[in-house]
Amino acid sequence: MGLLRTLKTKRFMLSAIVAIGFAAQSVNAEPVVVESPGKVLKVAFELKDGAPTYSVLRKGDAVINSSKMGFKLKSGESLDSGFQIATSKVTSADETWTQPWGEQKDIRDHHNQLRIDLEGTGDSSKKLTITFRVFDDGVGFRYEIPEQGDAKQIEIMDELTEFAFPADHRCWWIPAFESNRYEYRYTDSPLSKATVVHTPVTFKTKAGLYISLHEAALTDFSSMALRRTGGTTFEADLYPWADGVKSRGALPMTSPWRTIQVNESPGGLIENYLILNLNEPNKLGDVSWIKPGKYVGIWWEMHLNVSSWHSGEKHGATTENTKRYIDFAAKHGFDGVLVEGWNIGWDDDWMNGEGKFSFTKPYPDYDLEGLAAYAKEKGVSLIGHHETGCGVENYDKQIDEAFALCKKLGIRAVKSGYVGFGQGINRTGADGKTYKEWHHGQWMVQHYRRVVEASAKHHVMLDVHEPIKDTGIRRTYPNMMTREGANGQEYNAWGGEKSNLPDHTTIIPFTRMLAGPMDFTPGIFDVLFEKEQPNDRVRTTIAKQLALYVVLYSPLHMAADLPKNYEAKPEPFQFIKDVVTDWETTKVLNGEIGDYITTARKDRNSDDWFIGSITDENGRTVEADLSFLDKDRKYTAQIYRDGDDADWDKNPYSIVIEEKPVDSNTKLTLKLGPGGGAAIRITQAVK
Ligand code: NOJ
Ligand code: CA
């Protein structure tokens, strides 16, 4: 059986990359067309008076109208006109690959590729290669800039890629080039009201098509924002270096993929693996040391102002307190204990980017080595914390030593942080002067990549806050587990007008999280925290907090609340203990952006299924069709649902926990209160 499977897989892989056409041509008037394998999407590339353009059709209807492509360079040359086609080639691939961990174990990469080599007309030596990959549910394209005559280096002053929409679609977006990175509430508006936006950005057409624009494999380039240039057209707007150059490097240079996901349902966008398919395979080899899991930590208590990161009477990261968390984690089966504020550097204004943190020296009241040993003895692992405060050069100097220390102490994961604002990150230039860089510029992209590589070298998993946006590099570096990059739970502790509204978690699965996992830190049971911060609160029911573990995918999920709040509610806490973080498969059963979503996922290591269903501020009844269950089996559903009177505003603690026999014919009716949810574990019934 095993051998047969191996042989079959091999045969499949061998036939995966087959050239299905080749055409060398210099005829520029005719569009060069490539269709997706199932003929759903079609891309037409066309040189218009020597200027490269592309358009995308879905079943004959325009998704992207004729849109410009190319770059402006510092040399004064432009790679956006004066071209002819040297060669073009269509190939096809159909390959299934396996994620070492993830929301979906096996992923099919089935696409047709069109690769076009452009050369300058006349005696111009300029060259540009554009590659399109066309899937049934999306398109990716990227640029390769080969050596240009004698030029070995390049400085890009502007990327001219457009996304010209045929109509003023509804759009969910957050603003780019603002001070607070990706941490904004989403705006739901016609796209004509958007100015400059981060990706992923999601659209809904009048015909009910869902489209998301983003990028894949951002490893050495500036992040791409999208600026509306008038009407319904966006243009790439790369985050610049301090000197105004948008991206620089040695030739040949390859851009990230520009991606367009297109689905008939919003859930289809979530079950769409285009971004991962466009990333390079695992570069780390044996990754058996990488393990998804759940963690608790000394964290929420700081956000509630019960304890402090800095030293002194309120210091949270003390040996004694950490031992309490380790005991709690061990008792309830958590894998890790995050400890923030353990290291020297929190006592000054740590957000000013000066970089005074040490990533190896603990505060005197924190016995790092003793605690690491204590955790190990209890079968859990400490999770390190590297808040840089955007002192990035200070961190760069220490990363190797810092991750080596983790390895030595058995610290298997590190949460990092880059609190700092706007174009405010100090970089020392070759001339010794200080330059101010953006979080999302190329220099920071290179920094984050160095951190991923250094942590991988020492077998440490990463959870990055204030990150570079996810573009799927977890496929290449599977130790890059999860990240923030949106308003997380912490905004609820801080309160005020930035705190999350009940619809927030019904938007991010269809926007930010199309990029990849998020460390949202769900699981707040004391949603009113009246003792600690009476003026703020979490705007959900507690059943919805449970549902978030399934709806919001993260391979490392936190149980964010204080241990005493879990101990006070052991019955709902059982769900957090039972839910897993590594999945065989993911299915979005229903949903509408900003309104509700129901997601079902199957455990990778057992026959259990988990379902999470959440709603915005409106109560509603949804149906979960369980036809995905095995036909010949009987199951039990453990249901954690809103009580009939539950309401995020008036009655957030009302929860009902009940069991029901179910099978593949069951259609579960779930009544969700306003701002509520339901979390379900489905296990096989004992025979
Ligand atoms: C912001 C992070 O998102 C949060 O989780 C962390 O506690 C603080 N920075 C301090 O590093
Ligand atoms: Ca943050």
XYZ file of C-alpha atoms and ligand atoms in Angstrom:
699
model
C 0.000 0.000 0.000
C 2.778 2.397 1.082
C 4.906 1.468 -1.936
C 1.972 1.793 -4.317
C 1.209 5.240 -2.970
C 4.850 6.278 -3.369
C 4.937 5.081 -6.965
C 1.688 6.848 -7.768
C 2.886 10.078 -6.186
C 6.112 9.911 -8.144
C 4.323 9.393 -11.427
C 2.052 12.289 -10.611
C 4.994 14.537 -9.812
C 6.828 13.577 -13.013
C 3.905 14.561 -15.150
C 3.433 17.752 -13.189
C 5.511 20.139 -15.230
C 4.809 19.656 -18.908
C 5.367 22.257 -21.556
C 2.134 22.569 -23.489
C 3.126 25.215 -25.940
C 5.964 27.323 -27.147
C 5.850 30.330 -29.373
C 8.683 32.637 -30.271
C 7.202 35.725 -31.748
C 7.735 39.376 -32.180
C 4.250 40.160 -33.415
C 3.082 42.720 -30.906
C -0.369 43.633 -32.013
C -2.097 40.393 -30.992
C -2.732 39.718 -27.302
C -1.039 36.623 -25.907
C -3.637 34.677 -23.986
C -3.408 32.026 -21.285
C -6.364 30.316 -19.640
C -6.650 28.552 -16.302
C -6.758 24.726 -16.392
C -10.556 24.631 -16.046
C -10.977 27.610 -18.428
C -12.491 29.746 -15.681
C -9.989 32.612 -15.786
C -8.196 34.039 -18.763
C -5.281 36.487 -18.837
C -4.520 38.490 -21.945
C -1.128 40.145 -22.222
C -0.810 42.836 -24.821
C 1.836 45.314 -25.897
C 0.063 48.556 -26.696
C 2.468 50.669 -28.719
C 5.276 48.833 -26.974
C 3.797 49.260 -23.463
C 3.032 46.040 -21.550
C -0.560 45.613 -20.363
C -2.654 42.756 -19.015
C -6.311 42.068 -18.418
C -8.196 39.298 -16.607
C -11.507 37.752 -17.632
C -13.660 35.305 -15.691
C -15.979 33.198 -17.819
C -15.899 35.982 -20.395
C -16.530 38.890 -17.990
C -13.844 41.428 -17.162
C -12.332 41.125 -13.679
C -9.429 43.478 -14.438
C -9.608 45.769 -17.465
C -6.530 46.526 -19.513
C -3.941 47.599 -16.914
C -0.428 48.955 -17.237
C 2.688 47.137 -16.091
C 6.350 47.942 -15.551
C 8.744 50.190 -13.654
C 10.423 53.586 -13.679
C 14.120 53.408 -12.816
C 16.481 55.896 -11.231
C 18.785 55.636 -14.211
C 16.125 57.494 -16.166
C 15.301 54.337 -18.118
C 11.772 53.068 -17.911
C 10.652 49.486 -18.171
C 7.104 50.342 -19.174
C 7.316 51.060 -22.923
C 9.416 50.622 -26.022
C 9.211 46.826 -25.868
C 8.693 43.984 -28.265
C 8.116 40.339 -27.386
C 11.251 38.242 -27.749
C 9.726 34.927 -26.700
C 6.649 33.684 -24.939
C 6.050 30.256 -23.567
C 3.104 28.492 -21.982
C 3.653 25.631 -19.563
C 1.387 23.756 -17.226
C 1.748 22.330 -13.725
C -0.376 20.035 -11.610
C 1.212 19.042 -8.365
C -0.013 18.304 -4.867
C 2.259 19.222 -1.992
C 1.968 18.795 1.760
C 2.232 21.464 4.414
C 4.217 20.327 7.472
C 1.515 22.083 9.502
C -1.340 24.274 8.483
C -5.004 24.852 7.868
C -4.961 22.357 4.995
C -2.618 19.395 4.765
C -2.469 18.708 1.043
C -2.600 21.587 -1.405
C -3.042 21.269 -5.149
C -1.074 23.643 -7.344
C -2.804 23.451 -10.718
C -2.067 26.263 -13.112
C -1.040 27.281 -16.584
C 1.892 29.620 -16.870
C 2.710 32.216 -19.500
C 6.232 33.559 -19.477
C 7.010 36.481 -21.725
C 10.478 37.851 -22.400
C 10.373 41.467 -23.538
C 13.246 43.298 -25.181
C 13.681 46.929 -26.112
C 13.032 47.871 -29.716
C 15.745 49.367 -31.901
C 19.157 49.381 -30.238
C 17.803 49.525 -26.675
C 19.359 46.867 -24.439
C 16.533 46.865 -21.915
C 14.793 43.660 -20.977
C 11.908 42.574 -18.793
C 10.372 39.162 -18.176
C 6.794 38.811 -16.963
C 5.393 35.505 -15.741
C 1.682 34.872 -15.213
C 0.336 31.846 -13.380
C -3.338 31.323 -13.980
C -5.357 29.112 -11.638
C -9.115 28.550 -11.724
C -9.417 30.755 -8.631
C -6.775 33.383 -9.185
C -3.872 34.876 -11.027
C -0.350 35.682 -9.921
C 2.204 37.559 -11.963
C 5.706 38.743 -11.294
C 8.519 40.593 -12.962
C 12.083 39.467 -13.507
C 14.483 42.226 -14.375
C 17.538 40.700 -16.062
C 20.866 42.505 -16.383
C 20.364 45.624 -18.470
C 23.355 46.127 -20.745
C 26.248 46.785 -18.361
C 24.032 47.590 -15.364
C 24.455 45.120 -12.487
C 22.401 47.026 -9.891
C 19.025 48.615 -10.135
C 17.048 51.274 -8.284
C 13.313 51.269 -8.862
C 11.651 54.654 -8.453
C 8.124 53.456 -9.151
C 6.192 50.316 -9.918
C 3.486 51.064 -12.455
C 1.378 47.911 -12.125
C -2.301 48.782 -12.290
C -5.436 46.957 -11.259
C -8.199 48.574 -13.303
C -11.598 47.434 -12.074
C -14.530 47.642 -14.454
C -16.914 48.985 -11.767
C -17.062 50.658 -8.377
C -17.079 47.460 -6.305
C -17.773 47.272 -2.610
C -14.427 47.193 -0.822
C -13.046 46.309 2.649
C -9.808 48.169 3.291
C -7.416 49.730 5.791
C -5.283 52.777 4.984
C -1.586 52.479 4.062
C 1.183 54.983 4.825
C -0.343 55.712 8.227
C 1.476 55.709 11.512
C -0.070 52.638 13.118
C 1.067 50.067 10.547
C -1.720 47.510 9.847
C -3.646 48.235 13.027
C -6.840 49.909 11.886
C -10.503 49.097 11.827
C -11.655 48.088 8.370
C -13.679 50.485 6.254
C -16.491 49.008 4.165
C -17.135 51.404 1.271
C -17.348 51.623 -2.500
C -13.781 51.320 -3.776
C -14.033 54.858 -5.118
C -13.912 56.041 -1.481
C -10.583 54.311 -0.837
C -7.400 56.351 -1.152
C -4.296 54.291 -0.538
C -4.793 50.850 0.947
C -2.846 47.941 2.378
C -3.209 44.486 0.937
C -4.912 42.072 1.209
C -7.806 44.254 0.125
C -11.110 42.574 -0.674
C -13.853 43.487 -3.150
C -17.374 42.309 -3.870
C -18.874 42.917 -7.297
C -22.568 43.576 -7.991
C -22.702 40.154 -9.627
C -21.590 38.577 -6.318
C -17.977 37.814 -7.187
C -15.338 38.151 -4.453
C -11.886 39.444 -5.352
C -8.802 39.950 -3.204
C -5.574 41.699 -4.222
C -2.333 40.943 -2.406
C 1.204 39.780 -3.032
C 3.099 36.515 -2.535
C 6.733 35.757 -1.659
C 7.778 39.187 -0.434
C 11.338 38.410 0.608
C 13.577 41.190 -0.747
C 11.469 44.011 -2.121
C 9.370 46.828 -0.677
C 5.837 46.019 0.452
C 3.177 46.988 -2.034
C 0.338 49.303 -1.077
C -2.284 50.256 -3.666
C -3.129 53.839 -4.490
C -6.337 54.695 -6.289
C -5.284 56.792 -9.222
C -8.769 57.928 -10.180
C -11.998 56.209 -11.130
C -11.849 52.546 -10.259
C -8.145 51.927 -10.905
C -5.451 51.217 -8.317
C -1.719 51.423 -8.925
C 1.085 49.742 -6.974
C 2.598 52.149 -4.464
C 5.764 50.624 -2.994
C 6.958 51.704 0.438
C 10.058 53.847 -0.260
C 13.480 53.872 1.375
C 14.362 57.109 3.197
C 16.009 58.395 0.002
C 12.877 57.865 -2.068
C 14.060 54.762 -3.933
C 11.271 52.195 -3.864
C 13.299 49.006 -4.230
C 16.937 48.352 -4.967
C 19.237 45.399 -5.510
C 21.481 43.392 -7.757
C 20.348 42.176 -11.160
C 18.771 39.873 -12.019
C 15.987 40.942 -9.641
C 12.638 39.220 -9.160
C 9.596 41.001 -7.763
C 7.095 39.342 -5.438
C 4.008 37.935 -7.163
C 1.115 40.348 -7.550
C -1.986 38.296 -6.777
C -5.643 38.432 -7.727
C -7.885 35.863 -6.051
C -11.343 35.454 -7.546
C -14.113 33.338 -6.053
C -17.869 32.995 -6.245
C -18.280 32.931 -2.464
C -16.471 34.783 0.303
C -15.537 31.443 1.878
C -13.974 30.465 -1.437
C -11.378 33.181 -0.848
C -10.439 31.459 2.408
C -10.191 28.010 0.799
C -7.997 29.537 -1.930
C -4.298 28.621 -1.619
C -2.939 30.793 -4.439
C -0.576 32.734 -2.152
C 1.044 29.583 -0.726
C 1.264 28.011 -4.181
C 3.270 30.974 -5.411
C 5.891 30.632 -2.677
C 9.019 28.510 -2.873
C 8.949 25.074 -1.195
C 10.404 24.418 2.251
C 14.061 25.450 2.424
C 14.648 24.185 5.943
C 14.682 20.454 5.262
C 13.719 18.431 8.335
C 11.161 20.512 10.200
C 10.030 17.868 12.676
C 11.100 20.296 15.433
C 8.336 22.698 14.405
C 5.135 22.059 16.324
C 1.871 24.007 16.372
C 0.288 24.391 19.770
C -1.465 26.515 22.367
C 0.006 28.828 24.927
C -0.815 30.975 27.927
C 1.250 33.807 29.253
C 2.150 36.847 31.276
C 0.542 39.232 28.845
C -3.117 40.177 29.335
C -2.373 41.258 32.897
C -0.061 43.956 31.512
C -2.635 45.111 29.009
C -5.150 45.362 31.843
C -2.572 47.339 33.817
C -2.563 44.794 36.632
C 1.169 44.319 36.242
C 3.946 45.983 34.258
C 6.557 45.081 31.662
C 9.033 47.368 33.423
C 10.745 46.554 36.692
C 9.441 47.604 40.076
C 6.603 46.635 42.347
C 4.196 45.754 39.573
C 6.695 43.768 37.506
C 4.780 40.881 35.899
C 7.686 38.697 34.792
C 8.827 37.526 38.191
C 10.041 34.022 38.914
C 7.115 33.379 41.205
C 4.447 34.598 38.798
C 5.999 32.663 35.911
C 5.974 29.486 37.994
C 2.259 29.974 38.571
C 1.688 30.192 34.816
C 3.894 27.162 34.171
C 1.902 25.165 36.723
C -1.332 26.312 35.140
C -0.095 25.401 31.642
C 1.068 21.976 32.792
C -2.198 21.261 34.622
C -4.342 22.139 31.627
C -2.201 20.780 28.804
C -0.822 23.944 27.181
C 2.432 23.729 25.261
C 3.954 27.081 26.055
C 4.134 29.998 28.480
C 4.844 33.408 26.996
C 6.603 35.809 29.325
C 6.764 39.472 28.334
C 8.862 41.945 30.279
C 11.499 39.338 31.239
C 14.452 41.179 29.796
C 16.282 44.386 30.550
C 15.188 47.426 28.584
C 11.592 48.195 29.568
C 12.338 50.927 32.071
C 12.924 53.855 29.720
C 10.753 55.035 26.880
C 11.163 51.749 25.026
C 9.041 52.792 22.059
C 11.410 55.537 20.916
C 13.421 53.288 18.614
C 16.680 53.818 20.492
C 17.015 50.135 21.059
C 18.100 49.615 24.633
C 16.722 46.096 24.959
C 18.926 43.182 25.804
C 17.672 39.901 24.374
C 19.841 37.782 26.613
C 19.829 39.514 30.019
C 16.863 38.945 32.324
C 15.704 41.286 35.070
C 17.157 40.234 38.436
C 13.770 39.013 39.719
C 13.435 36.652 36.757
C 15.431 33.430 37.011
C 15.582 32.628 33.313
C 17.634 29.453 33.515
C 15.805 28.104 36.552
C 12.425 28.782 34.951
C 13.393 27.173 31.662
C 14.409 24.074 33.619
C 11.222 24.207 35.729
C 9.100 24.457 32.588
C 10.903 21.532 31.007
C 10.363 19.430 34.101
C 6.646 20.209 33.844
C 6.526 19.320 30.137
C 5.930 22.836 28.858
C 8.216 25.333 27.187
C 8.840 28.997 27.857
C 8.043 31.268 24.918
C 10.587 34.032 24.566
C 9.728 37.631 23.883
C 11.802 39.981 21.744
C 10.161 43.407 21.735
C 12.507 45.596 19.717
C 10.632 48.882 20.190
C 11.846 49.358 16.601
C 15.470 49.516 17.718
C 16.081 47.269 14.774
C 19.867 47.635 14.516
C 20.144 46.847 18.218
C 18.174 43.638 17.596
C 20.138 42.751 14.474
C 23.336 42.811 16.510
C 21.913 40.347 19.008
C 19.766 37.944 17.021
C 22.243 35.145 16.681
C 23.148 35.186 20.358
C 19.510 35.598 21.381
C 18.258 32.594 19.409
C 21.284 30.525 20.469
C 20.252 31.192 24.068
C 16.706 30.027 23.285
C 18.041 26.817 21.797
C 20.229 26.223 24.829
C 17.333 26.718 27.252
C 14.706 24.803 25.278
C 12.723 27.927 24.377
C 11.046 26.635 21.248
C 9.180 29.759 20.164
C 9.709 33.496 20.324
C 7.153 36.260 20.010
C 8.780 39.383 18.603
C 7.496 42.941 18.413
C 8.180 46.155 16.540
C 6.222 48.842 18.349
C 7.125 52.083 16.601
C 5.251 54.443 14.377
C 5.179 55.763 10.828
C 8.405 56.302 8.945
C 10.301 56.233 12.201
C 12.728 53.340 12.166
C 16.368 54.392 12.478
C 18.847 52.967 9.981
C 22.473 53.984 9.924
C 23.630 54.577 6.372
C 27.086 53.837 4.966
C 27.808 57.544 5.505
C 27.169 57.155 9.253
C 24.024 59.279 9.118
C 20.675 58.148 10.495
C 17.886 57.497 8.012
C 14.219 57.044 8.852
C 12.639 53.960 7.342
C 9.074 52.685 7.137
C 8.032 49.447 8.816
C 7.118 47.978 5.456
C 10.014 49.165 3.312
C 12.613 46.908 1.747
C 15.161 47.368 4.529
C 12.671 46.001 7.061
C 11.619 43.182 4.718
C 15.293 42.195 4.626
C 15.535 42.461 8.415
C 12.511 40.227 9.064
C 13.953 37.697 6.657
C 17.265 37.692 8.551
C 15.333 37.032 11.749
C 13.421 34.150 10.163
C 16.692 32.605 9.017
C 18.518 33.150 12.329
C 15.651 31.663 14.330
C 15.418 28.693 11.954
C 19.133 28.063 12.377
C 18.571 27.683 16.122
C 15.300 25.755 15.717
C 13.053 28.486 17.070
C 9.496 29.139 15.837
C 8.351 32.737 15.328
C 5.241 34.726 16.199
C 5.809 38.272 14.954
C 3.847 41.295 16.138
C 3.913 44.531 14.139
C 5.140 42.329 11.297
C 5.792 42.620 7.621
C 2.489 41.406 6.193
C 2.229 37.703 5.525
C 2.812 36.764 1.902
C 3.036 33.020 2.393
C 6.709 32.630 3.240
C 5.733 30.061 5.882
C 5.850 27.599 2.986
C 9.555 28.320 2.477
C 10.409 28.876 6.145
C 7.948 26.737 8.127
C 9.254 28.170 11.423
C 7.465 31.441 10.520
C 4.338 30.380 12.342
C 2.021 33.269 12.930
C 1.894 37.024 13.259
C -0.233 39.967 14.181
C -0.641 42.624 11.471
C -4.194 43.748 12.299
C -6.100 44.889 15.354
C -5.878 41.997 17.767
C -7.523 41.354 21.107
C -5.241 43.893 22.832
C -7.279 46.732 21.320
C -10.186 45.620 23.473
C -8.140 46.113 26.629
C -7.024 49.558 25.548
C -10.583 50.668 24.792
C -11.450 53.942 23.164
C -12.368 54.449 19.568
C -9.825 51.975 18.260
C -11.255 49.067 20.182
C -12.783 46.324 18.033
C -16.469 46.408 17.168
C -18.508 43.186 17.078
C -18.103 42.886 13.301
C -14.275 43.032 13.353
C -13.732 39.286 13.527
C -16.299 38.739 10.764
C -14.178 40.947 8.463
C -10.597 39.854 9.108
C -11.033 36.216 7.943
C -11.942 37.645 4.510
C -9.269 40.379 4.438
C -6.077 40.317 6.566
C -6.268 36.574 7.134
C -6.311 35.704 3.438
C -2.591 36.445 3.772
C -2.075 33.803 6.462
C -2.388 32.957 10.155
C -2.960 35.593 12.806
C -2.012 35.633 16.492
C -5.262 37.303 17.531
C -5.075 35.948 21.100
C -8.682 34.855 21.664
C -10.271 33.401 24.759
C -11.156 36.320 27.019
C -13.799 35.065 29.471
C -13.947 38.096 31.757
C -15.111 40.279 28.868
C -16.089 43.162 31.137
C -12.937 43.179 33.331
C -14.826 45.524 35.629
C -12.260 45.268 38.400
C -9.290 46.113 36.225
C -10.551 48.536 33.555
C -14.216 49.373 34.142
C -14.418 51.751 31.176
C -13.355 49.265 28.509
C -14.556 45.841 27.501
C -14.539 43.092 24.880
C -17.546 43.377 22.585
C -18.447 39.690 22.261
C -20.205 36.947 24.146
C -17.969 34.288 25.663
C -19.274 31.635 23.240
C -17.926 33.848 20.451
C -14.520 33.940 22.161
C -14.496 30.126 21.926
C -15.568 30.131 18.288
C -12.633 32.397 17.391
C -10.226 29.485 17.987
C -11.677 27.796 14.925
C -12.657 30.765 12.775
C -9.317 32.588 13.096
C -6.584 30.232 11.975
C -3.300 30.286 13.866
C -0.866 27.399 14.407
C 0.036 29.009 17.741
C -3.099 30.100 19.576
C -3.100 31.828 22.929
C -5.540 31.340 25.773
C -5.203 35.008 26.534
C -7.172 35.552 29.732
C -5.882 35.422 33.297
C -5.717 31.879 34.744
C -8.173 32.798 37.512
C -10.812 33.644 34.904
C -10.450 30.190 33.359
C -10.515 28.539 36.741
C -13.776 30.358 37.450
C -15.374 28.922 34.295
C -14.054 25.357 33.901
C -16.893 24.172 31.619
C -16.355 26.590 28.716
C -12.584 26.389 29.360
C -12.787 22.733 28.361
C -13.284 23.797 24.743
C -10.036 25.798 24.752
C -8.271 22.770 26.193
C -9.763 20.466 23.552
C -9.427 22.586 20.418
C -6.394 21.831 18.245
C -4.242 24.101 16.082
C -3.144 21.843 13.239
C -5.630 20.838 10.590
C -6.173 18.223 7.936
C -8.690 20.337 6.101
C -10.665 23.560 6.313
C -14.160 24.264 4.984
C -16.028 27.533 5.214
C -19.647 26.438 5.534
C -21.185 29.881 5.108
C -20.459 33.542 5.627
C -20.745 37.089 4.402
C -17.997 39.656 4.890
C -18.648 41.781 7.956
C -21.774 39.816 8.919
C -21.018 36.235 9.896
C -18.886 33.190 9.155
C -19.030 29.486 9.980
C -15.844 27.457 9.559
C -15.312 23.705 9.996
C -11.854 22.186 10.356
C -10.738 18.587 10.794
C -7.998 17.786 13.275
C -4.853 16.548 11.547
C -4.125 14.020 14.286
C -7.547 12.533 15.065
C -11.001 12.106 13.547
C -12.374 15.112 15.422
C -13.923 18.069 13.650
C -14.281 21.539 15.122
C -16.716 24.236 14.037
C -16.708 27.918 14.868
C -19.547 30.226 13.933
C -19.616 33.943 14.731
C -21.827 36.902 13.980
C -21.488 40.676 14.036
C -23.687 42.929 16.227
C -26.807 41.259 14.808
C -28.156 38.054 16.244
C -28.912 35.460 13.550
C -29.587 31.799 12.967
C -27.208 29.874 10.729
C -27.149 26.300 9.582
C -24.111 24.041 9.714
C -24.520 21.240 7.194
C -22.443 18.320 8.465
C -22.378 16.379 5.199
C -18.572 16.463 5.346
C -18.641 13.806 8.095
C -17.931 10.181 7.188
C -21.160 8.641 5.880
C -21.063 5.423 7.860
C -20.178 6.862 11.238
C -22.041 8.249 14.216
C -20.695 11.243 16.064
C -21.338 13.331 19.154
C -21.340 17.115 18.920
C -20.275 19.021 22.040
C -21.887 22.390 21.499
C -20.876 25.593 23.287
C -23.456 28.127 22.191
C -24.890 31.473 23.213
C -27.718 31.168 25.699
C -31.080 32.219 24.269
C -30.723 35.560 26.040
C -27.022 36.089 25.207
C -26.027 39.438 23.798
C -22.521 40.959 23.688
C -23.846 44.199 25.155
C -26.408 43.110 27.715
C -25.645 39.513 28.567
C -22.224 38.359 27.351
C -21.779 35.512 29.850
C -24.865 33.523 28.915
C -23.648 30.227 27.465
C -25.191 26.779 27.028
C -23.085 23.650 26.765
C -24.891 20.607 25.418
C -24.303 17.355 23.534
C -26.165 16.054 20.492
C -25.805 12.928 18.366
C -24.973 13.920 14.780
C -23.988 12.325 11.489
C -23.410 13.313 7.895
C -27.145 13.949 7.385
C -27.348 16.460 10.231
C -27.981 20.103 9.608
C -27.267 21.872 12.872
C -29.228 25.038 13.482
C -27.164 27.534 15.441
C -28.777 30.525 17.064
C -26.147 33.202 17.560
C -26.885 36.132 19.852
C -25.925 39.703 18.891
C -22.095 39.734 18.898
C -22.252 36.012 19.636
C -21.100 32.673 18.378
C -20.978 28.920 18.742
C -18.054 26.527 19.092
C -18.466 22.821 18.442
C -16.302 19.773 18.838
C -17.460 16.699 16.945
C -16.055 13.359 18.039
C -16.885 9.833 16.987
C -19.540 8.298 19.208
C -18.314 5.409 21.315
C -19.761 2.220 19.832
C 2.339 45.009 20.990
C 2.010 43.574 20.849
O 1.000 43.381 19.890
C 1.589 43.065 22.198
O 1.137 41.733 22.099
C 2.734 43.197 23.164
O 2.309 42.827 24.431
C 3.238 44.638 23.211
N 3.445 45.140 21.907
C 4.534 44.744 23.988
O 5.551 44.096 23.291
Ca 0.345 45.180 18.194
